[in-house]
Amino acid sequence: MQWISQFVIGNVNIWSPILVILMGILSKQTKRYGGRAAACEKMLSWFLFFSIGLLSLLGAVMYIFFGNFTAKTIGWLPSPFQYEVGIANLVFAVLGFWAFGNKNYQFRKAVVIGFFIWFLGDAAGHIYQYLIYHNTAAYNAGSTLYSDIYLPIMAVILLRCSKRRSLMH
């Protein structure tokens, strides 16, 4: 049972996009949601909640309250800058949760653009750490690196796909 809670808490970056896709498939199957654009909008909403909001909230908690442990899992030395990274995570947690409840396309677009820049920048940093310093720590060269690439790409795809629906309403 402990491994389930560890997976749920430690791997939001893995299970949340899968959940988002499943929710989109289920909403597309029911006619009441209005087709592909509506399914994309539903997936974008849940992506904002889970893959930006919840993931960022957990990041904030880890960096702010468990900084030494977090640094070790990334292969870093503890640093006072981790608190600032935690606050940046908290900002995106608030934005992700707010965008979940706010259907304004321009607001969601701003959140996705910020997330896109942030996560691809993080991916570049992880790659740099891997190539220059041979940092193979789990949260530098593992699933975090991959999700820092596929999550922002997924966010942009969902945003673009949902745009047609937002223009109709």
Tab-separated table of C-alpha atoms in Angstrom, residues 19-161:
chain	number	residue	atom	x	y	z
A	19	LEU	CA	-5.618	10.625	-16.458
A	20	VAL	CA	-6.158	13.767	-18.565
A	21	ILE	CA	-6.171	11.724	-21.791
A	22	LEU	CA	-8.572	9.160	-20.306
A	23	MET	CA	-10.927	11.946	-19.224
A	24	GLY	CA	-10.821	13.373	-22.742
A	25	ILE	CA	-11.564	9.991	-24.303
A	26	LEU	CA	-14.487	9.496	-21.947
A	27	SER	CA	-15.866	12.983	-22.612
A	28	LYS	CA	-15.478	12.527	-26.373
A	29	GLN	CA	-17.476	9.312	-26.187
A	30	THR	CA	-20.473	11.140	-24.785
A	31	LYS	CA	-22.220	13.344	-27.350
A	32	ARG	CA	-23.267	15.945	-24.784
A	33	TYR	CA	-19.785	17.478	-24.730
A	34	GLY	CA	-19.852	18.484	-28.400
A	35	GLY	CA	-17.013	16.716	-30.174
A	36	ARG	CA	-13.249	16.972	-30.395
A	37	ALA	CA	-12.820	20.641	-29.438
A	38	ALA	CA	-15.003	20.151	-26.365
A	39	ALA	CA	-13.041	17.032	-25.415
A	40	CYS	CA	-9.804	19.023	-25.807
A	41	GLU	CA	-11.198	21.804	-23.640
A	42	LYS	CA	-12.145	19.261	-20.974
A	43	MET	CA	-8.665	17.698	-21.168
A	44	LEU	CA	-7.047	21.144	-20.977
A	45	SER	CA	-9.101	21.936	-17.871
A	46	TRP	CA	-7.971	18.778	-16.128
A	47	PHE	CA	-4.406	19.266	-17.360
A	48	LEU	CA	-4.413	22.713	-15.754
A	49	PHE	CA	-5.690	21.194	-12.517
A	50	PHE	CA	-3.484	18.090	-12.264
A	51	SER	CA	-0.410	18.581	-14.454
A	52	ILE	CA	0.120	22.253	-13.631
A	53	GLY	CA	-1.792	22.954	-10.403
A	54	LEU	CA	-1.273	19.768	-8.388
A	55	LEU	CA	2.213	19.038	-9.748
A	56	SER	CA	3.326	22.588	-8.917
A	57	LEU	CA	1.751	22.452	-5.449
A	58	LEU	CA	3.643	19.270	-4.659
A	59	GLY	CA	6.818	20.875	-6.024
A	60	ALA	CA	6.262	23.887	-3.777
A	61	VAL	CA	5.828	21.690	-0.711
A	62	MET	CA	8.917	19.657	-1.548
A	63	TYR	CA	11.181	22.652	-2.238
A	64	ILE	CA	9.934	24.786	0.665
A	65	PHE	CA	9.543	22.186	3.417
A	66	PHE	CA	11.786	19.295	2.315
A	67	GLY	CA	14.558	21.186	0.543
A	68	ASN	CA	17.470	18.983	1.595
A	69	PHE	CA	15.690	15.804	0.510
A	70	THR	CA	14.602	17.400	-2.773
A	71	ALA	CA	18.127	18.618	-3.532
A	72	LYS	CA	19.481	15.120	-2.961
A	73	THR	CA	16.940	13.522	-5.342
A	74	ILE	CA	17.948	16.001	-8.072
A	75	GLY	CA	21.651	15.515	-7.418
A	76	TRP	CA	22.194	19.048	-6.089
A	77	LEU	CA	23.621	20.466	-2.924
A	78	PRO	CA	21.042	22.185	-0.697
A	79	SER	CA	20.707	25.888	-1.488
A	80	PRO	CA	18.686	28.855	-0.232
A	81	PHE	CA	17.491	29.244	-3.832
A	82	GLN	CA	15.320	26.182	-3.359
A	83	TYR	CA	12.907	28.315	-1.353
A	84	GLU	CA	12.589	30.640	-4.345
A	85	VAL	CA	12.006	27.671	-6.653
A	86	GLY	CA	9.324	26.548	-4.212
A	87	ILE	CA	7.628	29.940	-4.396
A	88	ALA	CA	7.735	29.806	-8.216
A	89	ASN	CA	6.072	26.392	-7.983
A	90	LEU	CA	3.448	27.877	-5.672
A	91	VAL	CA	2.733	30.624	-8.207
A	92	PHE	CA	2.065	28.043	-10.923
A	93	ALA	CA	-0.032	25.945	-8.547
A	94	VAL	CA	-2.309	28.946	-7.994
A	95	LEU	CA	-2.359	29.759	-11.723
A	96	GLY	CA	-3.102	26.149	-12.686
A	97	PHE	CA	-5.976	25.831	-10.204
A	98	TRP	CA	-7.317	29.256	-11.164
A	99	ALA	CA	-7.159	28.468	-14.884
A	100	PHE	CA	-8.989	25.195	-14.215
A	101	GLY	CA	-11.993	27.154	-12.990
A	102	ASN	CA	-11.599	30.032	-15.447
A	103	LYS	CA	-12.644	29.264	-19.028
A	104	ASN	CA	-11.100	32.467	-20.434
A	105	TYR	CA	-8.942	31.334	-23.349
A	106	GLN	CA	-6.470	34.237	-23.073
A	107	PHE	CA	-5.860	33.577	-19.384
A	108	ARG	CA	-5.341	29.877	-20.029
A	109	LYS	CA	-3.024	30.723	-22.905
A	110	ALA	CA	-0.888	32.891	-20.623
A	111	VAL	CA	-0.651	30.091	-18.039
A	112	VAL	CA	0.293	27.538	-20.707
A	113	ILE	CA	2.926	29.833	-22.245
A	114	GLY	CA	4.528	30.408	-18.830
A	115	PHE	CA	4.431	26.682	-18.067
A	116	PHE	CA	5.888	25.884	-21.500
A	117	ILE	CA	8.850	28.234	-21.017
A	118	TRP	CA	9.438	27.124	-17.425
A	119	PHE	CA	9.403	23.377	-18.048
A	120	LEU	CA	11.406	23.407	-21.276
A	121	GLY	CA	13.914	25.655	-19.487
A	122	ASP	CA	14.048	23.087	-16.682
A	123	ALA	CA	14.585	20.331	-19.267
A	124	ALA	CA	17.501	22.274	-20.745
A	125	GLY	CA	18.961	22.601	-17.243
A	126	HIS	CA	18.600	18.868	-16.580
A	127	ILE	CA	20.243	18.024	-19.904
A	128	TYR	CA	23.073	20.440	-19.164
A	129	GLN	CA	23.578	18.896	-15.704
A	130	TYR	CA	23.598	15.438	-17.261
A	131	LEU	CA	26.035	16.277	-20.080
A	132	ILE	CA	28.451	18.543	-18.202
A	133	TYR	CA	28.354	17.107	-14.670
A	134	HIS	CA	27.148	13.557	-15.454
A	135	ASN	CA	24.259	14.065	-13.025
A	136	THR	CA	22.245	10.865	-13.308
A	137	ALA	CA	20.142	11.429	-10.166
A	138	ALA	CA	16.578	10.119	-10.475
A	139	TYR	CA	14.959	13.559	-10.581
A	140	ASN	CA	17.542	15.019	-12.953
A	141	ALA	CA	17.918	12.381	-15.655
A	142	GLY	CA	14.856	10.231	-15.024
A	143	SER	CA	11.142	10.747	-15.512
A	144	THR	CA	11.418	14.409	-14.498
A	145	LEU	CA	13.558	15.166	-17.546
A	146	TYR	CA	11.080	13.467	-19.874
A	147	SER	CA	8.039	15.108	-18.308
A	148	ASP	CA	9.751	18.505	-18.509
A	149	ILE	CA	9.602	17.949	-22.276
A	150	TYR	CA	6.295	16.161	-22.895
A	151	LEU	CA	4.106	18.077	-20.417
A	152	PRO	CA	4.612	21.548	-21.967
A	153	ILE	CA	4.176	20.105	-25.462
A	154	MET	CA	0.958	18.405	-24.349
A	155	ALA	CA	-0.263	21.677	-22.805
A	156	VAL	CA	0.250	23.573	-26.075
A	157	ILE	CA	-1.458	20.845	-28.101
A	158	LEU	CA	-4.478	20.872	-25.770
A	159	LEU	CA	-4.604	24.658	-25.817
A	160	ARG	CA	-4.530	24.771	-29.638
A	161	CYS	CA	-7.085	21.987	-29.911
